[in-house]
PDB file of C-alpha atoms in Angstrom:
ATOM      1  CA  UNK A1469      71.595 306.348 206.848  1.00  0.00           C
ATOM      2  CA  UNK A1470      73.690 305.918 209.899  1.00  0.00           C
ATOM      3  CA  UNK A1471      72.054 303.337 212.421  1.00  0.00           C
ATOM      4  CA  UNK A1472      71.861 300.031 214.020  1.00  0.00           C
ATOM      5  CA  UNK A1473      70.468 297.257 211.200  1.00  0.00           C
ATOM      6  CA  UNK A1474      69.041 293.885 212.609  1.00  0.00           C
ATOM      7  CA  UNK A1475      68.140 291.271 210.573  1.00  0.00           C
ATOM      8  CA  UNK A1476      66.030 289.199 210.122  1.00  0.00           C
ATOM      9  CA  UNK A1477      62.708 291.359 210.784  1.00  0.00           C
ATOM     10  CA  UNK A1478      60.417 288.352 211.233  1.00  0.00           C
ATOM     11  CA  UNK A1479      60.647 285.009 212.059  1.00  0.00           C
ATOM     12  CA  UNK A1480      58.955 282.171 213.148  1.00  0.00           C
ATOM     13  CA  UNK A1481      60.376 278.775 214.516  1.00  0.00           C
ATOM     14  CA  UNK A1482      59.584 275.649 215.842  1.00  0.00           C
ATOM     15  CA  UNK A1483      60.448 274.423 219.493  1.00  0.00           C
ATOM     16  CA  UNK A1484      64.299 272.913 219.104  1.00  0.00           C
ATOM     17  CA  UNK A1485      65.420 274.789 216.330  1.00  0.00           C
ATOM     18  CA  UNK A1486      68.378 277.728 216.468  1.00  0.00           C
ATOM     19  CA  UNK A1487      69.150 280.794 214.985  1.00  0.00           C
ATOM     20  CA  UNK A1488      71.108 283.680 215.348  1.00  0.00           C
ATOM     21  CA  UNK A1489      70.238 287.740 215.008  1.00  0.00           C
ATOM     22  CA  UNK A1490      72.320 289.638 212.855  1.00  0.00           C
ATOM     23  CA  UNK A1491      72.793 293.606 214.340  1.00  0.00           C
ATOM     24  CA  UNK A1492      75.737 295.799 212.634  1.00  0.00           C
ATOM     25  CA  UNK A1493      76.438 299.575 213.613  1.00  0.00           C
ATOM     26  CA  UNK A1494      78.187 301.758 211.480  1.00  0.00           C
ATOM     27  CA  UNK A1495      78.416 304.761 214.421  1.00  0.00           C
ATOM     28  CA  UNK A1496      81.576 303.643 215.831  1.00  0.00           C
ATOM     29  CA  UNK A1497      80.139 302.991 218.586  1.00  0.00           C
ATOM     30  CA  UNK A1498      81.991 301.086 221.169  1.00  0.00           C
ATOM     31  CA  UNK A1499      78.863 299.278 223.286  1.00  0.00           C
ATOM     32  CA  UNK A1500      76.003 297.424 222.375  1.00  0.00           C
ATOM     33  CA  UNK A1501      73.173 295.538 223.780  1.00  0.00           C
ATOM     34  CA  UNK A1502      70.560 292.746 223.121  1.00  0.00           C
ATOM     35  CA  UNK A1503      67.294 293.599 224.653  1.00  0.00           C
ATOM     36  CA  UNK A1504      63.960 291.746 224.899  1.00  0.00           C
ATOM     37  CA  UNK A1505      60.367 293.044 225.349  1.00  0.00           C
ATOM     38  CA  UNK A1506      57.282 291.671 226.677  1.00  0.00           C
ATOM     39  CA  UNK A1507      54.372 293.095 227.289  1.00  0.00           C
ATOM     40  CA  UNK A1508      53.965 294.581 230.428  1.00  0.00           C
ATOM     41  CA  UNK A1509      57.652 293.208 231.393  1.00  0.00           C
ATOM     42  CA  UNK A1510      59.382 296.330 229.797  1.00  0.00           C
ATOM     43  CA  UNK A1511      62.889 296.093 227.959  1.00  0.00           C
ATOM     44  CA  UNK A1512      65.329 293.281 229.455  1.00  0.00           C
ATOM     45  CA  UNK A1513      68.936 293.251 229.051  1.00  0.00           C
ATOM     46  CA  UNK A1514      70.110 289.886 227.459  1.00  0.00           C
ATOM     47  CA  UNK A1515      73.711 290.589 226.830  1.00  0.00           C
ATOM     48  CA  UNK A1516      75.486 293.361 225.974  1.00  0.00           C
ATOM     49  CA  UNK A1517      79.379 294.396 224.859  1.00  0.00           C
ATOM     50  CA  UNK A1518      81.008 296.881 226.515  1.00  0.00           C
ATOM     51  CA  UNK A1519      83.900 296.929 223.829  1.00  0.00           C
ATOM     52  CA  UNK A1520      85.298 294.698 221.182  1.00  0.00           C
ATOM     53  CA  UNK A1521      86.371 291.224 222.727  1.00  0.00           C
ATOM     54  CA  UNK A1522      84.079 291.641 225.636  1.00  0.00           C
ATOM     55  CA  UNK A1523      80.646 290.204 226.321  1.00  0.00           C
ATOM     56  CA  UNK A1524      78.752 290.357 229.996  1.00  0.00           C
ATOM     57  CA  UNK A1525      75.202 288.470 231.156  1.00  0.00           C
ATOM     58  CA  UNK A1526      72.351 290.944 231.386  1.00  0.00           C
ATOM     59  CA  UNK A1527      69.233 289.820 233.469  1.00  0.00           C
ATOM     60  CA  UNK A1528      67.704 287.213 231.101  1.00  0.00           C
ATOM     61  CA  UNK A1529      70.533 285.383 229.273  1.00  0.00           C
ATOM     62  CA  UNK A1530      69.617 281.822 229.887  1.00  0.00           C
ATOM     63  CA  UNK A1531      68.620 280.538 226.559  1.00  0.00           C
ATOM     64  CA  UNK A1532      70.845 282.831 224.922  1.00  0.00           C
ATOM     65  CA  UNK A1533      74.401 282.904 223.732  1.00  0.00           C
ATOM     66  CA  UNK A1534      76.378 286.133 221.975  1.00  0.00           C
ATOM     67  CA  UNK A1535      79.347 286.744 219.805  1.00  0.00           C
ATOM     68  CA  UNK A1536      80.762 290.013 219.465  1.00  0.00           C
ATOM     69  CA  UNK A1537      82.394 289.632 216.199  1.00  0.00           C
ATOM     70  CA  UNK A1538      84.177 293.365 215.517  1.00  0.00           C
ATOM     71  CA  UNK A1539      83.523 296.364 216.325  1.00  0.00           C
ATOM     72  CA  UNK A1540      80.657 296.803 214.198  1.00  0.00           C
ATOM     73  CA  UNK A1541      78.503 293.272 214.474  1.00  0.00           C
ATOM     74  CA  UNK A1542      76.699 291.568 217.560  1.00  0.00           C
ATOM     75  CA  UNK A1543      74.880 288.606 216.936  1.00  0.00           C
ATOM     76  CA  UNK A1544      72.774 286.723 219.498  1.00  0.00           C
ATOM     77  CA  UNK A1545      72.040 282.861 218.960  1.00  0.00           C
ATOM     78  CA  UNK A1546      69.402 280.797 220.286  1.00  0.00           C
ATOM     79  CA  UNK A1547      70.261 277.312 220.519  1.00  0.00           C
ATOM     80  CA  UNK A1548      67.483 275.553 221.190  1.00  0.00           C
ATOM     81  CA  UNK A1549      64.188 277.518 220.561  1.00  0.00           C
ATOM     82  CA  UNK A1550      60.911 277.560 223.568  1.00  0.00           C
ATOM     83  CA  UNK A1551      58.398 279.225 223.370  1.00  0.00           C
ATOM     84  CA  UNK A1552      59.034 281.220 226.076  1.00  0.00           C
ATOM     85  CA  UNK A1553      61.604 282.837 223.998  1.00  0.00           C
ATOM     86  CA  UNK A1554      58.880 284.701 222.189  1.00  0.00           C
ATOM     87  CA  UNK A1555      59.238 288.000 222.109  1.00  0.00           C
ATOM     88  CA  UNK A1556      60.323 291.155 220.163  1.00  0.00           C
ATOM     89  CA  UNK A1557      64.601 291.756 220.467  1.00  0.00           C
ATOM     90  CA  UNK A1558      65.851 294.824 219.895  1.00  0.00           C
ATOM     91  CA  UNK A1559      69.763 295.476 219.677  1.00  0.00           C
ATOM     92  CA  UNK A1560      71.288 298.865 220.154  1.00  0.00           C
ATOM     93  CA  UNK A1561      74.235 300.476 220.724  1.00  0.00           C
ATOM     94  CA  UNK A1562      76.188 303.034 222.745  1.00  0.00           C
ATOM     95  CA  UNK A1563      79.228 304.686 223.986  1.00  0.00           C
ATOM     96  CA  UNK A1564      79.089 302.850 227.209  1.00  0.00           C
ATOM     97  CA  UNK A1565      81.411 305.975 228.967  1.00  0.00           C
ATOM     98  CA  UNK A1566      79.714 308.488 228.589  1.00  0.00           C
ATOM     99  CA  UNK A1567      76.265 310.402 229.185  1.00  0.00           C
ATOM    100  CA  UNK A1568      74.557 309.005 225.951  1.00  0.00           C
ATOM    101  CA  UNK A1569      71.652 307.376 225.444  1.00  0.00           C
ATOM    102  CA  UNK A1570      71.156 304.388 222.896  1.00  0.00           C
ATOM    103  CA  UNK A1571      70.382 303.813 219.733  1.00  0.00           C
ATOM    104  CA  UNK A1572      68.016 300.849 218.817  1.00  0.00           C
ATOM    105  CA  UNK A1573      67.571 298.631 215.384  1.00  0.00           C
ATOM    106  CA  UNK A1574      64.011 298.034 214.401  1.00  0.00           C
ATOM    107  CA  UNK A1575      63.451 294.888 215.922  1.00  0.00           C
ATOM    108  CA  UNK A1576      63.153 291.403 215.132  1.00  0.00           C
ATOM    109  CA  UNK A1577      59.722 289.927 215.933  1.00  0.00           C
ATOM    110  CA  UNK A1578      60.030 286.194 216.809  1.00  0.00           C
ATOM    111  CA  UNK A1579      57.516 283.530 217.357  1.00  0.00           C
ATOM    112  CA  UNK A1580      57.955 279.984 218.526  1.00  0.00           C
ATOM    113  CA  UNK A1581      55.936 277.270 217.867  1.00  0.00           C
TER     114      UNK A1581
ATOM    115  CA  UNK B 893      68.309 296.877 243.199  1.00  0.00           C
ATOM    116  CA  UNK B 894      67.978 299.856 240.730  1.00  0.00           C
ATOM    117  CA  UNK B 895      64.499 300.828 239.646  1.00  0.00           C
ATOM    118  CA  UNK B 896      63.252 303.162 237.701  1.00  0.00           C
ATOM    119  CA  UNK B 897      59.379 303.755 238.244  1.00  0.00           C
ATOM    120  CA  UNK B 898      56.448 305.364 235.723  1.00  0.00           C
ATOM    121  CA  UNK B 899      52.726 305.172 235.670  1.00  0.00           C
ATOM    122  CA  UNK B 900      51.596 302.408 232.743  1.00  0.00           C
ATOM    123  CA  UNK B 901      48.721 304.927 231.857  1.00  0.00           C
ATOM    124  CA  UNK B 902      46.835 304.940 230.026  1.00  0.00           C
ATOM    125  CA  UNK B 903      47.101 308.650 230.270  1.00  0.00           C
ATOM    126  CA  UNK B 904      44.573 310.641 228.228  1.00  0.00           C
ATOM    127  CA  UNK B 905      44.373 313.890 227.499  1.00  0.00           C
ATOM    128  CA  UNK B 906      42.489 316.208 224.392  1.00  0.00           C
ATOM    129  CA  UNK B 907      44.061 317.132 221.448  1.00  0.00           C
ATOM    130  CA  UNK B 908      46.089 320.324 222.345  1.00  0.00           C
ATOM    131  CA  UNK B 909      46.363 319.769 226.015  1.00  0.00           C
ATOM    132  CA  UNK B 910      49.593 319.219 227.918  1.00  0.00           C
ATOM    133  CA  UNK B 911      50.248 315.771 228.889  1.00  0.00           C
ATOM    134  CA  UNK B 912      52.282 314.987 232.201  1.00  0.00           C
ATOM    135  CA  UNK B 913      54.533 312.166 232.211  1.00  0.00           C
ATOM    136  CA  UNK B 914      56.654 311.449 235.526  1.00  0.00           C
ATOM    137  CA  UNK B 915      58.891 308.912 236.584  1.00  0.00           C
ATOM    138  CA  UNK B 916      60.593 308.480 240.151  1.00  0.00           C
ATOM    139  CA  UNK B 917      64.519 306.413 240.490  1.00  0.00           C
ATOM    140  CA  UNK B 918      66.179 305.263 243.210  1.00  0.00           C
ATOM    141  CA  UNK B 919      70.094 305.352 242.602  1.00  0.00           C
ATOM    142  CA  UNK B 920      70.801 308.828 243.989  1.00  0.00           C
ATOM    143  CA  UNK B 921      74.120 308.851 241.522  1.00  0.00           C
ATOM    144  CA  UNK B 922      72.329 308.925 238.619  1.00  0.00           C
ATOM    145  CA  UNK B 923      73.927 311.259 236.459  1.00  0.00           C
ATOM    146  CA  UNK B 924      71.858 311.588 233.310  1.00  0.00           C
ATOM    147  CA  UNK B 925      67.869 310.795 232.425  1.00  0.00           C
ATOM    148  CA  UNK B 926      66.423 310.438 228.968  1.00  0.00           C
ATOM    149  CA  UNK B 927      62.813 310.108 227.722  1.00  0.00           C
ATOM    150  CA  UNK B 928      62.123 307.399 224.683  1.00  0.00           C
ATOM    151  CA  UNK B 929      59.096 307.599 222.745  1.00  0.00           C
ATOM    152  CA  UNK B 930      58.271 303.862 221.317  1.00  0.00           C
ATOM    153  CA  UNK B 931      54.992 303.427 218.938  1.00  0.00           C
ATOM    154  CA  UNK B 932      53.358 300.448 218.436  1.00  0.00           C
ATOM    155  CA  UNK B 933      55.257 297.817 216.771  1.00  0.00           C
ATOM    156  CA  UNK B 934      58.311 300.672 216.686  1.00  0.00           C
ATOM    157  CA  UNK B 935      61.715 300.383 218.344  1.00  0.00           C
ATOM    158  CA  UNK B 936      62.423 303.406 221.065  1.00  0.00           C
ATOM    159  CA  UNK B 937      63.010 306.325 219.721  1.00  0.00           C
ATOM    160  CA  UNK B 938      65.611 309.035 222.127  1.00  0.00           C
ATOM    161  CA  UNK B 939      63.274 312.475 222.287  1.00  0.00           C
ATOM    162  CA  UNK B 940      64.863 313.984 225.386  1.00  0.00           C
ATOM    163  CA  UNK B 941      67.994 313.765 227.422  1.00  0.00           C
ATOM    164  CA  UNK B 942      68.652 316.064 231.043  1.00  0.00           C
ATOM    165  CA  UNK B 943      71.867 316.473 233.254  1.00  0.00           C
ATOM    166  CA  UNK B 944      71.240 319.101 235.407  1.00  0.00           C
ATOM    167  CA  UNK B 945      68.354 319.925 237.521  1.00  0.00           C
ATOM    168  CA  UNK B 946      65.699 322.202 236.641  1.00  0.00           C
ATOM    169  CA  UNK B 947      63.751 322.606 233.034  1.00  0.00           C
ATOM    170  CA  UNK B 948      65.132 322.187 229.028  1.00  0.00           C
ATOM    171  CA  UNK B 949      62.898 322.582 226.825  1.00  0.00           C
ATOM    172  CA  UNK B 950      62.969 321.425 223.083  1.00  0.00           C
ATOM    173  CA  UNK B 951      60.300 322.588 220.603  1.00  0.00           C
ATOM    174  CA  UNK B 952      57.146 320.792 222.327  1.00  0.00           C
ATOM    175  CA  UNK B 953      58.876 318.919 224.425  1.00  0.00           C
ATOM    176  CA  UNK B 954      59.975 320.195 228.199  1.00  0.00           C
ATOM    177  CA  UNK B 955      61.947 317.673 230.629  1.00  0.00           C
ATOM    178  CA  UNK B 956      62.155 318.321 234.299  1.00  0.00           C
ATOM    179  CA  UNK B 957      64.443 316.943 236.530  1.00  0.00           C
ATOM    180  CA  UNK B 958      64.743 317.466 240.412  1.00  0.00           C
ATOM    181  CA  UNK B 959      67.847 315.102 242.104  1.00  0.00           C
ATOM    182  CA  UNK B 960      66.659 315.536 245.099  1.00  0.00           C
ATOM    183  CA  UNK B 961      63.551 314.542 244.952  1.00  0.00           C
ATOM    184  CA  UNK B 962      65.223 311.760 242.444  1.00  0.00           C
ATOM    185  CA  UNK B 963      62.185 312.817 240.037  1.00  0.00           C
ATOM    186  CA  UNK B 964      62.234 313.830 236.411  1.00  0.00           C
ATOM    187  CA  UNK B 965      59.371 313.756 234.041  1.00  0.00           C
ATOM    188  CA  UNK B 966      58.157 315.401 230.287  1.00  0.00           C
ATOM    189  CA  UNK B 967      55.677 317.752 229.836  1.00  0.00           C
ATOM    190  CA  UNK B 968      54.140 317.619 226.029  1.00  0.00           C
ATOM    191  CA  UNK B 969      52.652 321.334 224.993  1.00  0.00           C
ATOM    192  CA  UNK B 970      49.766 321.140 222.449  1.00  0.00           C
ATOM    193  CA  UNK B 971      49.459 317.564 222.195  1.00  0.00           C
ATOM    194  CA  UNK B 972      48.628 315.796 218.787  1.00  0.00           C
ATOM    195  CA  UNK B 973      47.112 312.021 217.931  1.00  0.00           C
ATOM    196  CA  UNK B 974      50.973 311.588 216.496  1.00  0.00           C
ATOM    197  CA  UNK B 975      51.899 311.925 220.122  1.00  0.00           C
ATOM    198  CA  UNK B 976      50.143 308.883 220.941  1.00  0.00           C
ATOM    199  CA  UNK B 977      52.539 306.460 221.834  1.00  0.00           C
ATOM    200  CA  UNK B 978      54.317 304.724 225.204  1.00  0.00           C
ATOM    201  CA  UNK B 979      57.165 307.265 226.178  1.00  0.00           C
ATOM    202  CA  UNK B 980      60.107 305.016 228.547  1.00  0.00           C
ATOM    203  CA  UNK B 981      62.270 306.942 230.827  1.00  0.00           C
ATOM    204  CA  UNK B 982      65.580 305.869 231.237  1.00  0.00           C
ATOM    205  CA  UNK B 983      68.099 306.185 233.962  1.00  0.00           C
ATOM    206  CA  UNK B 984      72.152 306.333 233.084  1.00  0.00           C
ATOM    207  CA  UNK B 985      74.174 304.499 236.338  1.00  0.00           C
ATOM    208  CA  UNK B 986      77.874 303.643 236.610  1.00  0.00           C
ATOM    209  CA  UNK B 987      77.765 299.656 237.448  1.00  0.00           C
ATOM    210  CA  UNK B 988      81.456 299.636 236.608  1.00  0.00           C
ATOM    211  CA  UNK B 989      83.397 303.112 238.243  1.00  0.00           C
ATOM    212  CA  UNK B 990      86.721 301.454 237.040  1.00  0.00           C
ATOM    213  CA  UNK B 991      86.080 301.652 233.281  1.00  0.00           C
ATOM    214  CA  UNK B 992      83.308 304.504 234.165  1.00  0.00           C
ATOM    215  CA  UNK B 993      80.896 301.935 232.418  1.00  0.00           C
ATOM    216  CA  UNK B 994      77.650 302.970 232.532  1.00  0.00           C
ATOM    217  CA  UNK B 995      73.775 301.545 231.428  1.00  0.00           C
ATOM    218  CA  UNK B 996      70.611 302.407 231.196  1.00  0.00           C
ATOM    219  CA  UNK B 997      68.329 301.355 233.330  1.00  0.00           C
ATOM    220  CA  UNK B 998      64.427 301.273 232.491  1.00  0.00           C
ATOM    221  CA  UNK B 999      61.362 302.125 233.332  1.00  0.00           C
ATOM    222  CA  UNK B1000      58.387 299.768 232.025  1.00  0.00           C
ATOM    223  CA  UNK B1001      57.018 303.023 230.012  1.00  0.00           C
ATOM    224  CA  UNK B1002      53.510 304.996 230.400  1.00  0.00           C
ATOM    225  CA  UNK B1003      51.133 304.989 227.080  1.00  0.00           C
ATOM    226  CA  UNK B1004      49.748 308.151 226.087  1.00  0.00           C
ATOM    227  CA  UNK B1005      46.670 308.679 223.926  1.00  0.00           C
ATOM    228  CA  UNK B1006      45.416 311.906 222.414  1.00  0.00           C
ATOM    229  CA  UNK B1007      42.201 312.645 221.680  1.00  0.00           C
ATOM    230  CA  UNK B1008      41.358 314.205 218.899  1.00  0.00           C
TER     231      UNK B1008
END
């Protein structure tokens, strides 16, 4: 099925460590986003792409760095893991010029320790 | 500062009642408004998009929008416990009129229950 895949799902680290989220689109879309959400804070903007070659700061990126690899992939890396960084992240993808809405990836729960 | 502004609910209504969502913005050159439906544990889910003012309607689902009262909000006919979730509205501005870049901007949501 068409969509926006994230991987991983779940994970859990400890204070220091790094890792990066996988997202990959297959809509040919040309825009897409790394989102956080808290409870009762709503969905923040971490990052996004507006095109290939292109990344921008959304309101939360400290903590955060992003590689738009092609077209299709987005990845967002933690570098050093707090527990502040807790949260569910959500990547999704758009067609940043025109009158569309988004489409999300099912999340990737992560816990820090 | 952009904002986009809902009720956090809970709002609860009976099983086949219509629920009222609404949610107020503030950039008057906001071109398009969509309504996300998120369950628990669930990424948002796109249920209803508007671009003009006045009413469209889509199977149970009707979305209002008045510009000049910068307003919109869903209306949910015969609601059902599968309805039950924390609907986000969504506002589309231009940041960047250059490239006509646009993003959404969002509200923090308002979670509905439904009775049975």
């Amino acid at each position: 099925n068409a969509g926006v895949t994230q991987t991983p799902k779940f994970q859990v680290l400890k204070t220091g460590q790094s890792m990066t989220l996988q997202c990959a689109q297959d809509m040919n879309h040309n825009s897409m986003y790394w989102y956080r959400q808290d409870p009762g804070m709503g969905l923040r903007l971490i990052y996004y792409s507006a095109s290939e070659g292109t990344t921008d700061k959304g309101e939360v990126p400290n903590g955060y760095n992003v590689s738009r690899l092609n077209k299709r992939e987005f990845s967002l890396r933690l570098e050093s893991a707090a527990p502040s960084q807790t949260s569910v992240y959500f990547c999704a993808s758009s067609e940043m010029d025109k009158d569309y809405g988004y489409t999300f990836g099912s999340g990737t729960r992560l816990t820090v320790v | 500062q952009k904002e986009v502004e809902q009720n956090s609910g809970p709002l609860s209504v009976p099983e086949g009642a219509i629920a009222s969502l609404n949610c107020t913005y503030s950039d008057r050159g906001s071109q398009s408004f969509f309504w996300y439906r998120q369950y628990s544990g669930k990424s948002p889910e796109l249920i209803m998009f508007i671009y003009s003012n006045g009413d469209k309607e889509d199977g149970r689902f009707t979305a209002q929008l008045n510009k000049a009262s910068q307003y919109v909000s869903l209306l949910i006919r015969d609601s059902q416990p599968s309805d039950s979730a924390t609907y986000l509205c969504a506002v589309n501005i231009i940041f960047r009129p250059a490239g006509n870049n646009r993003k959404l901007i969002w509200g923090l949501g308002t979670s509905l229950a439904v009775n049975p």
